[in-house]
Structure formats: C-alpha cells, structure tokens
Short mmCIF file of C-alpha atoms and ligand atoms in Angstrom, two decimals:
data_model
loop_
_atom_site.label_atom_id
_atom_site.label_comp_id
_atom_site.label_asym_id
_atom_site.label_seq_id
_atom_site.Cartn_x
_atom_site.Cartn_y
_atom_site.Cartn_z
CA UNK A 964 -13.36 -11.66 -38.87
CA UNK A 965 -10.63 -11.43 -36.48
CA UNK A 966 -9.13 -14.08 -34.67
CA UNK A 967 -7.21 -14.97 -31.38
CA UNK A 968 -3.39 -15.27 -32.07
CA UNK A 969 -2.15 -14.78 -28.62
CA UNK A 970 -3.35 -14.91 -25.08
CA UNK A 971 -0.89 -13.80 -22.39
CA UNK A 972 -0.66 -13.48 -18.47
CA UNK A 973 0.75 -9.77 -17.41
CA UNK A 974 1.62 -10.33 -13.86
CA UNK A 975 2.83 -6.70 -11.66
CA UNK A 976 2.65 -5.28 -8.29
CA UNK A 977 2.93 -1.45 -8.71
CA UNK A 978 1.42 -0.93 -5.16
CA UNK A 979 2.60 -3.99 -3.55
CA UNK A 980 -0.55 -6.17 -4.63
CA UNK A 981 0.01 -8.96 -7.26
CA UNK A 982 -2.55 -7.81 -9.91
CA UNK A 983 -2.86 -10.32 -13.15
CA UNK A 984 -4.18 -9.05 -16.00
CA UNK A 985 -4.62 -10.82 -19.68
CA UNK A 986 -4.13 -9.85 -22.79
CA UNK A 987 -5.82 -10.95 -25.98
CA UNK A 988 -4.19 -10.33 -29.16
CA UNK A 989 -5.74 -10.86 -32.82
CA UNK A 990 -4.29 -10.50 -36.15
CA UNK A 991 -5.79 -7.09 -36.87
CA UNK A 992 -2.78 -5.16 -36.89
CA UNK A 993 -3.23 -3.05 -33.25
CA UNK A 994 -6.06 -4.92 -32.00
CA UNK A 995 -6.06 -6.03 -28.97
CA UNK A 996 -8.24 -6.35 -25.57
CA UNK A 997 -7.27 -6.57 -21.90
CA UNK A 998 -9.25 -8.41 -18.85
CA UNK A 999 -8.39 -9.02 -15.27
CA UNK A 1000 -7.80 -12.17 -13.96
CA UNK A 1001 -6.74 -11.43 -10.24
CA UNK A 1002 -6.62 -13.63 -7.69
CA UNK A 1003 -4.04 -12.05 -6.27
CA UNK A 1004 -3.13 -14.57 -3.36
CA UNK A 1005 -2.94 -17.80 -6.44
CA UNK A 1006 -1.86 -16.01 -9.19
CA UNK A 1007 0.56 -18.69 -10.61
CA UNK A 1008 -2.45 -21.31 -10.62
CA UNK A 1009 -4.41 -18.13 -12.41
CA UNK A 1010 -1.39 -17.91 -14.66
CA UNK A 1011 -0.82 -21.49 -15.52
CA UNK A 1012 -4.82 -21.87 -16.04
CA UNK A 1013 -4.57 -19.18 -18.82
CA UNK A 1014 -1.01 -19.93 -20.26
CA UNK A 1015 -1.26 -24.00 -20.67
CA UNK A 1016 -5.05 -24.47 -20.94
CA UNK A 1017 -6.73 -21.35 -22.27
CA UNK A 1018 -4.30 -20.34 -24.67
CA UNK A 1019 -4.27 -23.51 -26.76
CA UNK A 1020 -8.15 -23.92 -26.85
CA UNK A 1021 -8.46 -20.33 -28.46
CA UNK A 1022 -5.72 -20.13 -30.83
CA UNK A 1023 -7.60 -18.61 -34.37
CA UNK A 1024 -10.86 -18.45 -32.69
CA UNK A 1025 -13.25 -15.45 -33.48
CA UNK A 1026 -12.79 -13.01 -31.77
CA UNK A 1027 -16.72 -11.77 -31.81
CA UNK A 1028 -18.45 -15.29 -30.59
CA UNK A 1029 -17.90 -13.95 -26.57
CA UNK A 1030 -21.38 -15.98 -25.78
CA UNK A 1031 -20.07 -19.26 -26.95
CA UNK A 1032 -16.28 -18.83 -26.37
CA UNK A 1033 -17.17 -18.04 -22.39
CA UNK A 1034 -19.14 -21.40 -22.42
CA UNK A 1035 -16.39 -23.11 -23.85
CA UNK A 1036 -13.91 -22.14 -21.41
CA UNK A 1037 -16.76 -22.90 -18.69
CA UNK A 1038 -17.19 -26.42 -19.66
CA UNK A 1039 -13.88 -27.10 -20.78
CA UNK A 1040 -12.07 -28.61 -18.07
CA UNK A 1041 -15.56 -30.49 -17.40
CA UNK A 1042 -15.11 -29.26 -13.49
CA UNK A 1043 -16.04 -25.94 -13.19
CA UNK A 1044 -16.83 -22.89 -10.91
CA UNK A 1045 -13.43 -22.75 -9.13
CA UNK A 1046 -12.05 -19.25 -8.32
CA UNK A 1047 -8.82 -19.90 -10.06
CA UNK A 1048 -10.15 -21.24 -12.99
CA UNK A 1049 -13.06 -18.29 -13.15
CA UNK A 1050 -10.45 -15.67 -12.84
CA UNK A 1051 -8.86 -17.46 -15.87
CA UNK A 1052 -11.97 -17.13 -17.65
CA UNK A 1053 -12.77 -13.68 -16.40
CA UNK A 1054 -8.99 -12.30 -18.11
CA UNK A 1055 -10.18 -13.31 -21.38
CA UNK A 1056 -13.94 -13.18 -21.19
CA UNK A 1057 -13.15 -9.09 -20.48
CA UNK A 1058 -10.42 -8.80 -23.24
CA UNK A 1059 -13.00 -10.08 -25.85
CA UNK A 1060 -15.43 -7.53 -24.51
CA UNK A 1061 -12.91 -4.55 -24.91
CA UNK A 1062 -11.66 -5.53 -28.42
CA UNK A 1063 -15.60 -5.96 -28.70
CA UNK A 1064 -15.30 -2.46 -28.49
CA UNK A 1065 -12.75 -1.45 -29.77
CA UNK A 1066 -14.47 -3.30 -33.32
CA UNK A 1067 -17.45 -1.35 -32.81
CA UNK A 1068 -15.43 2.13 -32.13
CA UNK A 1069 -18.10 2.68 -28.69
CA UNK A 1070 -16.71 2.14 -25.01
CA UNK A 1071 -18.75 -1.03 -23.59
CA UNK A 1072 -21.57 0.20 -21.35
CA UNK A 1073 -22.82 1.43 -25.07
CA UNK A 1074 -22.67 -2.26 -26.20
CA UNK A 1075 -25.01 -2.75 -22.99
CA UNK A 1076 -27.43 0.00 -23.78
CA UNK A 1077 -25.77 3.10 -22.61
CA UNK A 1078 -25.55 5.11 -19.90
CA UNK A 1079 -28.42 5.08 -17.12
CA UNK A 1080 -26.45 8.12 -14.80
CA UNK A 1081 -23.51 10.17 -16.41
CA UNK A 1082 -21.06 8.79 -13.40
CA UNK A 1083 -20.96 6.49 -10.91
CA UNK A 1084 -21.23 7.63 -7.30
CA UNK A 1085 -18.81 5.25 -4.85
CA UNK A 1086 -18.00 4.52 -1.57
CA UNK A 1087 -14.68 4.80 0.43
CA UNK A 1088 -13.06 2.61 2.82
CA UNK A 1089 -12.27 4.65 6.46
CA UNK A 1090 -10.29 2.87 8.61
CA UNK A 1091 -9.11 4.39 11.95
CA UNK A 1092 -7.80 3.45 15.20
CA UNK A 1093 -9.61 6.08 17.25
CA UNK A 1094 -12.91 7.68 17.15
CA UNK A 1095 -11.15 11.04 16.64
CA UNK A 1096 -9.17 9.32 13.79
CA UNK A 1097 -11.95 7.60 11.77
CA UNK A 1098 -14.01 11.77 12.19
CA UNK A 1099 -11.01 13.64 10.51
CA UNK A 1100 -10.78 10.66 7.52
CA UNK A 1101 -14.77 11.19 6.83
CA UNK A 1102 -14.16 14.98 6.94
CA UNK A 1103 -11.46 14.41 4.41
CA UNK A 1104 -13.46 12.63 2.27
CA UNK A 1105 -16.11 14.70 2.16
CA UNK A 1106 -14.13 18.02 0.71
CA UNK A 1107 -13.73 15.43 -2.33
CA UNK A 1108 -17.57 15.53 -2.59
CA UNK A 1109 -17.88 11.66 -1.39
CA UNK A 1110 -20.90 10.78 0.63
CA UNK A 1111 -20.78 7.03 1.37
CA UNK A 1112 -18.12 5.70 3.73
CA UNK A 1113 -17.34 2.44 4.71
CA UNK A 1114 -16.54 2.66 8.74
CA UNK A 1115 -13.97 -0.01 10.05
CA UNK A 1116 -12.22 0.84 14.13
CA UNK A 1117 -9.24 -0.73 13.30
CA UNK A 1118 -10.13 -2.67 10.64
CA UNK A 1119 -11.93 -6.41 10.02
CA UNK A 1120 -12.34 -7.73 13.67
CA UNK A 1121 -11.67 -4.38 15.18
CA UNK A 1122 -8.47 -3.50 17.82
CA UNK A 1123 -7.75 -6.33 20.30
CA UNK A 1124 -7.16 -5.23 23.45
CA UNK A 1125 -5.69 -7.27 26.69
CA UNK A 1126 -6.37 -10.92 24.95
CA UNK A 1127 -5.70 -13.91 27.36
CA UNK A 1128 -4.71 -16.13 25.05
CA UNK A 1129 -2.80 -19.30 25.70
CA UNK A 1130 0.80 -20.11 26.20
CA UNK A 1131 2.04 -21.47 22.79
CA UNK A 1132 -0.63 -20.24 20.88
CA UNK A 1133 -0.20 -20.23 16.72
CA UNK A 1134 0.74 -16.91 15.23
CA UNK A 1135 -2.12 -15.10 13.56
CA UNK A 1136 -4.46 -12.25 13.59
CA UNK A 1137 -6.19 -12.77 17.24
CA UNK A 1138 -9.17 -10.74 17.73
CA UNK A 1139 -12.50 -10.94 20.29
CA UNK A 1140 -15.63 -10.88 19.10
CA UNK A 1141 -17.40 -8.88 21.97
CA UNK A 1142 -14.64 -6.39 21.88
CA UNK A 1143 -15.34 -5.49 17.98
CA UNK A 1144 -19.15 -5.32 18.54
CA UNK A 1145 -19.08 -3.21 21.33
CA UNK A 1146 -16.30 -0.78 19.49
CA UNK A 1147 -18.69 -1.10 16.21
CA UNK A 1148 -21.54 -0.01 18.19
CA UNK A 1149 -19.83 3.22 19.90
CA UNK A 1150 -18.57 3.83 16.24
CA UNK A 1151 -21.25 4.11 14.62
CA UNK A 1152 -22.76 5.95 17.50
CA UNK A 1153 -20.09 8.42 17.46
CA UNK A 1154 -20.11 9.35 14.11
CA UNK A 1155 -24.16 9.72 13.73
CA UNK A 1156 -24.17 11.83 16.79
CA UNK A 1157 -20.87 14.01 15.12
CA UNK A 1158 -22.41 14.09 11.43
CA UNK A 1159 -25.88 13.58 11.92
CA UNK A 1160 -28.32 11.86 9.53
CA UNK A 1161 -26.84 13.26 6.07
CA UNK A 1162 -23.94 11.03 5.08
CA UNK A 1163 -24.16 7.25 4.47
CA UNK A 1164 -22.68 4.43 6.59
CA UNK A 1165 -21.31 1.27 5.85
CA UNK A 1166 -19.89 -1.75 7.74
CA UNK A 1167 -18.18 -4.94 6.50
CA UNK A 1168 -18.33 -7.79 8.95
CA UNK A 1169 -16.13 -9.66 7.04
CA UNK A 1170 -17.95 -13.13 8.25
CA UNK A 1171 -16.12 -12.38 11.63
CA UNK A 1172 -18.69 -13.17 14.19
CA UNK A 1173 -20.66 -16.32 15.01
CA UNK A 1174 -24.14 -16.40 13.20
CA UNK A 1175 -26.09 -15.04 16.54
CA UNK A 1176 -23.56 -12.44 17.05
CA UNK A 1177 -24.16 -10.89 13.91
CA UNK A 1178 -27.75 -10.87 14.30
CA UNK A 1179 -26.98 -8.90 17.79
CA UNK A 1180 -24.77 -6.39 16.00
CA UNK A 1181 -27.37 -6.40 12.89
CA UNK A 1182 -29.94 -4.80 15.44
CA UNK A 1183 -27.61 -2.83 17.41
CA UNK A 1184 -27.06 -0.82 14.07
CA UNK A 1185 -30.14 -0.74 13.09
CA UNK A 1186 -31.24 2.89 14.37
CA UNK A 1187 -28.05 4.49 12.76
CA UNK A 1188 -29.20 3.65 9.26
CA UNK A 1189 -26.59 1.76 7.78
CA UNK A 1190 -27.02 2.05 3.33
CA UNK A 1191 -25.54 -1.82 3.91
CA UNK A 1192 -24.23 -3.93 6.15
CA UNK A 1193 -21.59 -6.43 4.74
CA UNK A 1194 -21.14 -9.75 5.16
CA UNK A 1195 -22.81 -10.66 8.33
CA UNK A 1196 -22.31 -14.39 7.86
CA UNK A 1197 -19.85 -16.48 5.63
CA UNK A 1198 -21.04 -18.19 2.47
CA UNK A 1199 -21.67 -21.51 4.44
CA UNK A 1200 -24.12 -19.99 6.86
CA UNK A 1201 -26.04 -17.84 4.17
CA UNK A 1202 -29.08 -19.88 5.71
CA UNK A 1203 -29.14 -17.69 8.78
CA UNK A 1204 -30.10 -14.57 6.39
CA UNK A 1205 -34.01 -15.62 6.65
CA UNK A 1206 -33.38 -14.66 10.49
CA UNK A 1207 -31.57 -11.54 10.14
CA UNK A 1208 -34.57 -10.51 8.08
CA UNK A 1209 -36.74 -11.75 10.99
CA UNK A 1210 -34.90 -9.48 13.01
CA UNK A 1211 -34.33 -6.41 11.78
CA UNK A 1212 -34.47 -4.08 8.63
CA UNK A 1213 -30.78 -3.18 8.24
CA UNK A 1214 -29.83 -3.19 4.12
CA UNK A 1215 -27.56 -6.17 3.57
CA UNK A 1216 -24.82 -7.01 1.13
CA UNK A 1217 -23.44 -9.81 0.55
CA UNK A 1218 -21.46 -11.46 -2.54
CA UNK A 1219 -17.56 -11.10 -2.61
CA UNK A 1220 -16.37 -14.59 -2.19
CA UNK A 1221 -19.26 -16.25 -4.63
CA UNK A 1222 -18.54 -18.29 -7.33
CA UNK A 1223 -21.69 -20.25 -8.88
CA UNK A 1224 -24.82 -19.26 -9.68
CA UNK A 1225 -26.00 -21.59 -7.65
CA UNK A 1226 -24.40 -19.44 -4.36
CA UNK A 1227 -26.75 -16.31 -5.58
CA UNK A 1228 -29.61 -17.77 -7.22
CA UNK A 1229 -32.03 -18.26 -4.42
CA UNK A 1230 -30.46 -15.17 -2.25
CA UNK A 1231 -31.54 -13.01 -5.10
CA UNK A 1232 -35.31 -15.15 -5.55
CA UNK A 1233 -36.43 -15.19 -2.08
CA UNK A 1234 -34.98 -11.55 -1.80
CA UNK A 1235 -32.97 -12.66 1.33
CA UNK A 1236 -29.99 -9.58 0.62
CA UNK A 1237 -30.70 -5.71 -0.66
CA UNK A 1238 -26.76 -5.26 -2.51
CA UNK A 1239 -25.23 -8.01 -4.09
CA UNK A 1240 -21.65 -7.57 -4.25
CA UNK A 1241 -20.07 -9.86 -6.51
CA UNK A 1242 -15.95 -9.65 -7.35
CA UNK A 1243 -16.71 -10.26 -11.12
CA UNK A 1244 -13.79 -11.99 -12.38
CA UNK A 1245 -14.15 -14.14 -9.34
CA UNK A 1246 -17.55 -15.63 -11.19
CA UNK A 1247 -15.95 -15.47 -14.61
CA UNK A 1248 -15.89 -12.31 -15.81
CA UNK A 1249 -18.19 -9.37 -17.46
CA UNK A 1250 -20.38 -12.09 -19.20
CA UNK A 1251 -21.72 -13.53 -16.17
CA UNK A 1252 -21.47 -10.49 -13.93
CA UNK A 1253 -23.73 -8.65 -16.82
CA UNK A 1254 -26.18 -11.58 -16.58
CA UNK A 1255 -25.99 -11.35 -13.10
CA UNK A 1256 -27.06 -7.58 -12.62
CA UNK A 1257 -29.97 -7.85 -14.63
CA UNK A 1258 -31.74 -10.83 -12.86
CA UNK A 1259 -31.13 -9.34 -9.60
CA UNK A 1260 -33.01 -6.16 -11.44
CA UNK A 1261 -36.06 -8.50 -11.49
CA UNK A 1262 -35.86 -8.93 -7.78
CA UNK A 1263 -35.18 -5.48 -6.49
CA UNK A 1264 -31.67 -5.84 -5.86
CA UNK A 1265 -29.05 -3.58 -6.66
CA UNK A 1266 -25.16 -3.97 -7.57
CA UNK A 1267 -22.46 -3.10 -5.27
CA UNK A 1268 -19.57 -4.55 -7.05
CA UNK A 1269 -16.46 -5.47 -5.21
CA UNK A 1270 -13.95 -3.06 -5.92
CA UNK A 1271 -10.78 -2.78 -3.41
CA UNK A 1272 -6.74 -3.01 -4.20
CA UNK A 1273 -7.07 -6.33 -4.77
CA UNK A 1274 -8.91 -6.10 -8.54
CA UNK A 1275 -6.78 -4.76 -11.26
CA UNK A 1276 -7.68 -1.37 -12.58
CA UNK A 1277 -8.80 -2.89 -15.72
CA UNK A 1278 -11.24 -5.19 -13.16
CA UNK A 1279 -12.17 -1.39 -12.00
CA UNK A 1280 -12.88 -0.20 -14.98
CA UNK A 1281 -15.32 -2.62 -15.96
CA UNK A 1282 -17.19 -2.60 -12.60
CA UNK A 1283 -17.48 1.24 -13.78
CA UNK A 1284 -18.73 -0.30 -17.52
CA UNK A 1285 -21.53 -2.12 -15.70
CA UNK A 1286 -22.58 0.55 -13.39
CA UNK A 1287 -22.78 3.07 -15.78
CA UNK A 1288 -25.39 1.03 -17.77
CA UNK A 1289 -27.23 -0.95 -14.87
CA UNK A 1290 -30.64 0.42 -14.07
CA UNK A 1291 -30.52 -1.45 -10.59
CA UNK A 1292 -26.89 -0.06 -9.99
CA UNK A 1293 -26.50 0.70 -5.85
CA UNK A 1294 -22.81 2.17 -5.07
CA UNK A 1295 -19.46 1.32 -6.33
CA UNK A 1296 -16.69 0.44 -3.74
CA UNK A 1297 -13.72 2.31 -5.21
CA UNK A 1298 -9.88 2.42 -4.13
CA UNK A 1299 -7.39 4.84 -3.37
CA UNK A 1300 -5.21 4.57 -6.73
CA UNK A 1301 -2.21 5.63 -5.87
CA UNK A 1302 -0.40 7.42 -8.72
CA UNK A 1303 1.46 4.57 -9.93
CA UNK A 1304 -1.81 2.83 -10.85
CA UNK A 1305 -2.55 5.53 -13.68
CA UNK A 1306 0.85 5.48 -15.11
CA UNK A 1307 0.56 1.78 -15.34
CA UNK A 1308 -2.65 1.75 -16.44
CA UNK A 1309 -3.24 4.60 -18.54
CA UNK A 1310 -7.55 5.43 -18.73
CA UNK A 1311 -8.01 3.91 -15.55
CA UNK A 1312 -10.90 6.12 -14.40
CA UNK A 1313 -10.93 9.51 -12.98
CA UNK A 1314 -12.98 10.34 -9.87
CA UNK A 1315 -14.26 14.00 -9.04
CA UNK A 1316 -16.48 15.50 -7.06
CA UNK A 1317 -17.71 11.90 -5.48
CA UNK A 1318 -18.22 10.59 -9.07
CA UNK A 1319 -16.16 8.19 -10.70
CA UNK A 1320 -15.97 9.03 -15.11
CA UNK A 1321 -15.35 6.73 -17.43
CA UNK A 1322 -13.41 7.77 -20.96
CA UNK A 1323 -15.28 7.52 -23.73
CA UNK A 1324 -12.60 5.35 -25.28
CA UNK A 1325 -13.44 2.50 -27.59
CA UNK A 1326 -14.15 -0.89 -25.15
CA UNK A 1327 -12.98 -0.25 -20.98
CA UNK A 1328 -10.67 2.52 -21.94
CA UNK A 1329 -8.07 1.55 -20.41
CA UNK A 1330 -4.62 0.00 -21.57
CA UNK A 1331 -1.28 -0.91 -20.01
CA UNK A 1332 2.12 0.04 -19.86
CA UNK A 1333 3.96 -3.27 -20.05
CA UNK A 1334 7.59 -1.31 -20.01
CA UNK A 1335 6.54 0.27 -16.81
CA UNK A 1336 4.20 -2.76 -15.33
CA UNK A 1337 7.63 -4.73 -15.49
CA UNK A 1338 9.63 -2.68 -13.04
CA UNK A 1339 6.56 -3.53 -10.54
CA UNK A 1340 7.65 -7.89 -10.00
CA UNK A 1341 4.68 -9.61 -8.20
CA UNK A 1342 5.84 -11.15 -4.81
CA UNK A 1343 5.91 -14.73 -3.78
CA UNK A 1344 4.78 -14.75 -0.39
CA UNK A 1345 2.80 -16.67 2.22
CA UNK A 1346 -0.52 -14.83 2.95
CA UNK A 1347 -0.75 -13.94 6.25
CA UNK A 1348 -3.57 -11.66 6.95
CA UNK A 1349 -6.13 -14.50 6.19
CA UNK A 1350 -5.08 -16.23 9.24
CA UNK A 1351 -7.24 -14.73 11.82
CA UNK A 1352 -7.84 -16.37 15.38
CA UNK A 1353 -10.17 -16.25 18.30
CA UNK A 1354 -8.26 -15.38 21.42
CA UNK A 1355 -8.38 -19.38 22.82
CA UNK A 1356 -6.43 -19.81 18.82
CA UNK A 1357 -9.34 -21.28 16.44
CA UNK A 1358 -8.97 -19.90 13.41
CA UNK A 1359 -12.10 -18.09 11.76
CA UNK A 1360 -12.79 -17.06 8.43
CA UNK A 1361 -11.06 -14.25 7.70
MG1 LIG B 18 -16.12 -7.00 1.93
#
C-alpha cells in the first residue's frame, strides 16, 4: 500500500489571486495527488494549518483510507468547522482523491459512478457599468455557445451615485441600497425586453440588503424568471428564507460562505433553497462536498458549486469531477482562465461550445507547474474590497 511521505503548501498568484494548493506525495515512485486549499484572503493560517499540524499527523499513513484519514483531520484539533482549518483539510482530502485515481488508472467522477451528462454546462459572470455595456458582454458570450449569465450593474451593491455621506467618514466600499434595487430592477428589465425569454438570468445579492429589502427585490424579479437568485440574506439571517418562500417563487441559491453541516442541514430538509452552492474546500473538501450533493438529491435540490477566481483550478476541476457524476447537478459557475492559468496548471479543463470537458486523465487531471507557479509570488496585502459601507458608514457584509 502506499503511504504519505510528504505533504506540502504550493502558494502562487499567476492572475493576481493568492491560490494555495497541496500536494501529497507517497513513496510510489511518481505518485502523487494535488487538492486546493484556498482561502485566498488567510492563506498563511491555511499554510501553517497544513505545514505544522497536518503534515506530522499523516506522515506513512495509507494513502487509500480517505474515509477515515478526513475524520481524523476533522477531529484532530478537537475544534472544528473553521474555514481555515477546512481549507487545510480540503488540500489533502482532494490530493488523496486524485492519487485515488491515479491508483485505479480512471479520472474521479468514475470512482463516483460515472458520468450522468458528457459536460458540464456553466454560467458566466457579466458585469457592466451601463445597460448598453452589460447587452454587448451577453452577446459575447453567447457566440461561445453559453446560455446562463450571471447579471451584476456595476457589480455587488451596484454603482453609487451622489452619496451624502458624512464628513470624516471611514474609507470603504459605500454603496445605497435603494439605488442597487432600483438599477437591478431596470437591469433585468432591460435585458428580458432586449433578449426575450430564451437565455437564463442570474443575480447574486451578495447578502447586501437588509432582510425586507431582499424580499422586495425577490418579488420585483420575479416575472423575469431568474434560474437563481443568490444570496438574498447572509448566513445569520437564513431564518428569513421561510418568508421569501411566502412571498414569491423566485429559484434561490444559497451556500458560498457555509462551513458545517449544521449551516445546510435543515435548509436542504425543509427545502427552504432550490441551488445549494457550496465553495467545497471551504467545508473540507471533495469528501464532504460528495456527501453533500447526494443528500440534497433526496430533497430536490441541485448543485451550483462555487466556482470564481478565487478557487484554484485544481478546486475547478473537481467542482467539474462532481458535476459530471451528480444526478441532481444544476449549473456550474465557471471563470475566465486567463492563459496563464493553463500553463500553470496543465489539464485544467477546457470549455467549448457552453460546455466545460473534463480529461479523461487518471484522478482530476490536472497537475502543476511548480517552475512556472514560482515566478507567480502570492501578495501580502490588506483586503480591501470586503469593507463595504452604507452611505451614513456602517459597514455591511460584504
Ligand atoms: Mg456569490
């Protein structure tokens, strides 16, 4: 059997964002598996977590017992469910699922039962500060065969325009909340009235707006048939979901920032949300995430994983893994890759004609140019676009 003999933090920014990816080594000459780990706004404490903790507790451990070695990561620090120690988890919890793989010579959604579609249909993010702006990018999109498009005016909170705010205020993001709905609402109205009923339309509220707000703009976007609306309240308020359902019949997803079962559990049982839309190594990785899709198949709720620049391509690759395989699959949010991202990540998966492919590699596929990843340093910075205010200065969830 082979075992563990090194586990190691690759830390690069190709595109700017700090991705952290681990890697798994064994003492079968070659063999080796890669996961994602990225949190990209901690990624020392990610680091650190792997390096000084995980390492040492799976030195010469098999390499085929993922089940048990997930739980003993889990439960080894006795406190658990934290993003930063999740995302550890996650880094080697998907490298023991691609040398998994790689063992059995069959890419991983055949370790899961095979395909259920031959490629995964996604959506893209369109982002625009006009009306005429956010029309041309959907036009774009559309002569590379993609259907499903995320619509953001200017992004989470929208364009602020004339704020009064006061003299000495903090620096941040300031934004109003009527200002975004009513800009939403002439979005989406534009764009139905432009493209009619064909194409599918998304909208991420990013937990911007007060709980009764959101049921307002919930209804308001009702009649355009939205495949999902995202995020309508923050994690804390997930209570409030009973009365969106009250209210109207708009899809919603919900799922990004989870991190414990215990976040999704009754969402999924009393069938409060349509999408879940986990980031998987946010809840630990593949093992959980797998779990995860197939008991919100016994509710009639479909996967939407999280999938924007800030998961590593190898975190891409196996969202693509589980929506392959997942009978209950719904979309796949996918990124722009710039170039870069392939060379760095050679196998990172191909999209055409509106459908994301995966190889047919051994495990996820993909691999990683650690020559090349090196001349891409992370940066050490302060975050900045998480501090978002309303125009008076009270910070909101960003
Ligand atoms: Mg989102």
């Amino acid at each position: 059997m082979p075992t563990i003999t090194d586990v190691r933090t690759i830390l690069t920014a190709p595109e700017g964002i700090n991705l952290i990816v681990v890697k798994v080594e064994t003492d079968q000459e070659g063999l080796y598996g890669l996961g994602c780990a990225t949190f990209a706004y901690r990624e020392h404490a990610v680091k650190s977590v792997v390096d000084d903790y995980l390492k040492p507790l799976l030195l010469k451990r098999d390499v085929h017992k993922i089940e048990d070695l997930w739980h003993l990561m889990h439960n080894n620090a006795y406190w658990r469910n934290g993003g930063i120690t999740n995302n550890a988890i996650s880094g080697v919890d998907m490298a023991l699922w691609d040398i998994k793989g790689k063992l059995a010579g069959l890419p991983v959604y055949e370790l899961l039962g095979g395909k259920s579609r031959e490629a995964v249909p996604y959506y893209r993010h369109v982002n625009g500060n006009t009306l005429d702006e956010i029309v041309e990018k959907i036009e774009t999109l559309q002569k590379e065969g993609i259907n499903h498009f995320r619509l953001q005016w200017g992004l989470y909170g929208g364009i602020a325009k004339n704020l009064n705010t006061p003299p000495n205020s903090e620096p941040g993001i300031y934004f109003s909340p009527s200002q975004y709905m009513q800009d939403t609402i002439k979005m989406f109205e534009h764009v139905r009235k432009h493209f009619g009923d064909s194409i599918e339309l998304i909208h991420d509220i990013h937990e911007r707006l007060s709980p009764s707000d959101a049921v307002f703009l919930a209804k308001r976007l009702e009649k355009h048939r939205l495949f999902f609306l995202e995020d309508p309240f923050p994690i804390e308020q997930v209570a409030w979901l009973e009365q969106l359902r009250n209210h109207s019949a708009i899809p919603v997803a919900i799922g990004e920032l989870f991190n414990n079962p215990l976040e999704w559990t009754p969402l999924i049982k009393e069938r409060l949300i349509d999408f879940i839309r986990v980031h998987i190594s946010q809840i630990g990785g593949f093992t959980p995430a797998r779990k995860l899709a197939v008991f919100a198949e016994q509710f009639g709720i479909r996967t939407a994983w999280h999938g924007p620049g800030d998961v590593s391509p190898v975190g891409h690759a196996a969202n693509v893994h589980l929506s392959l395989n997942a009978h209950n699959f719904g979309i796949l949010e996918w990124w722009d890759f710039p170039d870069i991202l392939y060379k760095v990540f050679p196998g990172l998966p191909q999209v055409k004609n509106g459908y994301i492919h995966a190889n047919d590699k051994p495990g996820f596929g993909i691999d990683i140019d650690e020559t090349l990843a090196k001349k891409y340093p992370i940066k050490k910075t302060v975050t900045q676009w998480t501090q978002t205010r309303l125009p008076d200065g009270t910070l909101v969830n960003p």
